[in-house]
Short mmCIF file of C-alpha atoms in Angstrom, two decimals:
data_model
loop_
_atom_site.label_atom_id
_atom_site.label_comp_id
_atom_site.label_asym_id
_atom_site.label_seq_id
_atom_site.Cartn_x
_atom_site.Cartn_y
_atom_site.Cartn_z
CA MET A 2 -26.35 23.42 -13.45
CA PHE A 3 -23.04 21.64 -13.02
CA PHE A 4 -20.30 20.38 -15.31
CA ILE A 5 -18.00 17.44 -14.63
CA ASP A 6 -15.35 15.89 -16.85
CA LEU A 7 -13.03 13.46 -15.09
CA GLY A 8 -11.06 12.98 -18.28
CA SER A 9 -10.08 9.37 -18.75
CA PRO A 10 -12.80 6.85 -19.66
CA ILE A 11 -11.61 4.71 -16.74
CA PHE A 12 -13.42 7.20 -14.46
CA SER A 13 -16.71 7.18 -16.38
CA SER A 14 -18.58 5.08 -13.79
CA ILE A 15 -17.38 7.36 -10.98
CA GLN A 16 -18.40 10.38 -13.04
CA GLU A 17 -21.90 8.92 -13.48
CA SER A 18 -22.19 8.18 -9.74
CA LEU A 19 -21.14 11.71 -8.86
CA SER A 20 -23.58 13.12 -11.40
CA LEU A 21 -26.44 11.16 -9.83
CA ALA A 22 -25.45 12.44 -6.39
CA PHE A 23 -25.42 16.06 -7.54
CA ASN A 24 -28.74 15.53 -9.31
CA GLY A 25 -30.03 14.40 -5.93
CA TYR A 26 -28.88 17.73 -4.46
CA GLY A 27 -31.00 19.53 -7.04
CA LEU A 28 -28.35 20.37 -9.62
CA LYS A 29 -28.84 19.50 -13.27
CA ARG A 30 -25.90 18.29 -15.34
CA SER A 31 -24.64 20.22 -18.34
CA PHE A 32 -22.95 17.92 -20.85
CA GLN A 33 -21.53 20.81 -22.86
CA LYS A 34 -18.20 22.21 -21.72
CA PRO A 35 -18.89 25.72 -20.38
CA LYS A 36 -17.04 28.76 -21.63
CA SER A 37 -14.78 30.47 -19.10
CA ASN A 38 -17.10 33.49 -18.92
CA GLU A 39 -20.26 31.47 -18.07
CA THR A 40 -21.29 32.13 -14.49
CA ASN A 41 -24.33 29.88 -14.08
CA ILE A 42 -22.52 26.51 -14.15
CA THR A 43 -20.82 24.95 -11.11
CA LEU A 44 -17.61 23.10 -11.93
CA ILE A 45 -17.18 19.75 -10.14
CA GLU A 46 -13.45 19.03 -10.02
CA THR A 47 -10.80 16.60 -8.82
CA ILE A 48 -7.08 16.36 -9.46
CA PHE A 49 -7.93 14.45 -12.66
CA THR A 50 -10.44 16.99 -13.99
CA LYS A 51 -9.77 18.83 -17.21
CA SER A 52 -11.11 22.14 -15.95
CA PRO A 53 -12.56 24.58 -18.48
CA CYS A 54 -11.48 27.37 -16.11
CA PRO A 55 -8.63 26.26 -13.77
CA ILE A 56 -8.59 27.83 -10.31
CA SER A 57 -4.89 28.61 -10.83
CA VAL A 58 -5.85 31.23 -13.45
CA ASN A 59 -6.59 34.61 -11.85
CA TYR A 60 -9.84 35.39 -13.67
CA CYS A 61 -11.14 31.88 -12.86
CA GLN A 62 -10.60 32.05 -9.10
CA ASN A 63 -14.13 33.28 -8.37
CA LYS A 64 -15.78 30.69 -10.62
CA THR A 65 -18.31 28.56 -8.75
CA ARG A 66 -16.77 25.14 -8.12
CA ILE A 67 -16.85 22.11 -5.85
CA ILE A 68 -13.56 20.31 -5.26
CA LEU A 69 -13.54 16.60 -4.40
CA GLN A 70 -10.85 14.23 -3.10
CA SER A 71 -8.75 16.72 -1.13
CA GLU A 72 -6.28 14.03 -0.05
CA GLN A 73 -5.01 13.82 -3.63
CA TYR A 74 -4.45 17.57 -3.72
CA GLN A 75 -2.26 17.41 -0.62
CA SER A 76 0.46 15.31 -2.22
CA HIS A 77 2.04 17.71 -4.73
CA HIS A 78 3.11 21.36 -4.44
CA PHE A 79 1.32 22.52 -7.61
CA ILE A 80 -1.83 20.78 -6.53
CA LYS A 81 -1.57 22.16 -2.99
CA SER A 82 -1.48 25.67 -4.37
CA SER A 83 -4.61 24.98 -6.42
CA LEU A 84 -6.46 23.68 -3.36
CA SER A 85 -5.28 26.61 -1.25
CA LYS A 86 -6.87 29.01 -3.76
CA CYS A 87 -10.27 27.46 -3.06
CA HIS A 88 -10.46 28.67 0.56
CA PRO A 89 -10.30 32.44 -0.11
CA SER A 90 -12.59 32.17 -3.14
CA PRO A 91 -16.19 33.04 -2.19
CA ASN A 92 -17.65 30.51 -4.66
CA CYS A 93 -15.50 27.44 -4.00
CA ILE A 94 -16.16 24.66 -1.50
CA ILE A 95 -14.40 21.40 -0.75
CA PHE A 96 -16.56 18.28 -0.39
CA GLU A 97 -14.80 15.90 1.98
CA PHE A 98 -15.69 12.30 2.81
CA SER A 99 -13.15 11.57 5.55
CA ASP A 100 -13.31 12.78 9.15
CA HIS A 101 -9.51 12.54 9.19
CA ASN A 102 -9.08 14.80 6.13
CA PHE A 103 -11.75 17.17 7.44
CA ARG A 104 -9.92 17.56 10.76
CA TYR A 105 -6.60 18.12 8.97
CA LEU A 106 -8.02 20.82 6.69
CA LYS A 107 -9.97 22.44 9.52
CA GLU A 108 -7.32 22.38 12.25
CA GLU A 109 -4.00 22.48 10.38
CA LYS A 110 -5.00 24.66 7.43
CA LYS A 111 -7.81 26.62 9.15
CA TRP A 112 -10.09 26.01 6.13
CA GLY A 113 -13.11 24.78 8.09
CA ASP A 114 -15.42 27.39 6.54
CA SER A 115 -14.67 26.05 3.05
CA ILE A 116 -15.41 22.37 3.73
CA VAL A 117 -18.59 20.32 3.70
CA LEU A 118 -18.25 16.87 5.27
CA LEU A 119 -20.14 14.19 3.35
CA PRO A 120 -19.13 10.97 5.11
CA ILE A 121 -21.17 8.84 2.72
CA MET A 122 -18.89 9.55 -0.24
CA HIS A 123 -16.72 6.44 0.23
CA GLN A 124 -16.51 4.75 -3.15
CA PHE A 125 -15.95 1.28 -1.70
CA PRO A 126 -16.80 0.16 1.87
CA SER A 127 -13.63 -1.95 1.92
CA ARG A 128 -11.52 1.24 1.81
CA LEU A 129 -12.90 2.54 5.10
CA PRO A 130 -10.54 0.60 7.44
CA LYS A 131 -7.52 1.55 5.30
CA ARG A 132 -8.49 5.22 5.16
CA ASP A 133 -9.52 5.80 8.79
CA SER A 134 -8.23 2.81 10.77
CA MET A 135 -6.62 4.99 13.44
CA HIS A 136 -9.79 6.98 14.13
CA ASN A 137 -13.12 5.93 15.50
CA LEU A 138 -15.71 7.21 13.07
CA LYS A 139 -18.97 8.44 14.54
CA PRO A 140 -22.20 6.91 13.28
CA LEU A 141 -23.97 9.16 10.75
CA SER A 142 -26.65 10.00 13.33
CA GLN A 143 -24.02 11.56 15.63
CA ARG A 144 -22.20 13.68 13.05
CA MET A 145 -22.66 17.43 12.82
CA HIS A 146 -23.08 17.48 9.02
CA ASP A 147 -25.14 15.04 7.02
CA ILE A 148 -26.31 16.82 3.85
CA VAL A 149 -25.84 20.05 1.97
CA PHE A 150 -28.18 21.89 -0.36
CA LEU A 151 -26.77 24.24 -2.99
CA VAL A 152 -29.01 27.04 -4.15
CA GLN A 153 -28.22 29.00 -7.27
#
């Protein structure tokens, strides 16, 4: 089971797309906001998420969660500290769509064990040259990671 709430209605189509993707990975969506003591629901979060159990709260740090859009977390100190709490947590992983961001988090932050690279998560193909224009992206067939399965 997973829970996602991106907050603003402007993100509803993105929320639906993400929900379909996680359904494809075998997770079923919970539409009811979980209580902070529920342990069987994975939280899917971004900087815009209204988390029912924020990672910045001590008793929530071991809550199972998947963090998306790491580049947005890198821009503010408060947000950086939230992202940095994901790496030592045994139940938190970062889903990354950019080879560039993956390399930064792996090499500069040494968080490689906490990241899953999903290069197909680009929302719009037109953003690819803007996002990774300085780097030659490998074709999907030549990448080390292509899919992840979460088992609960």
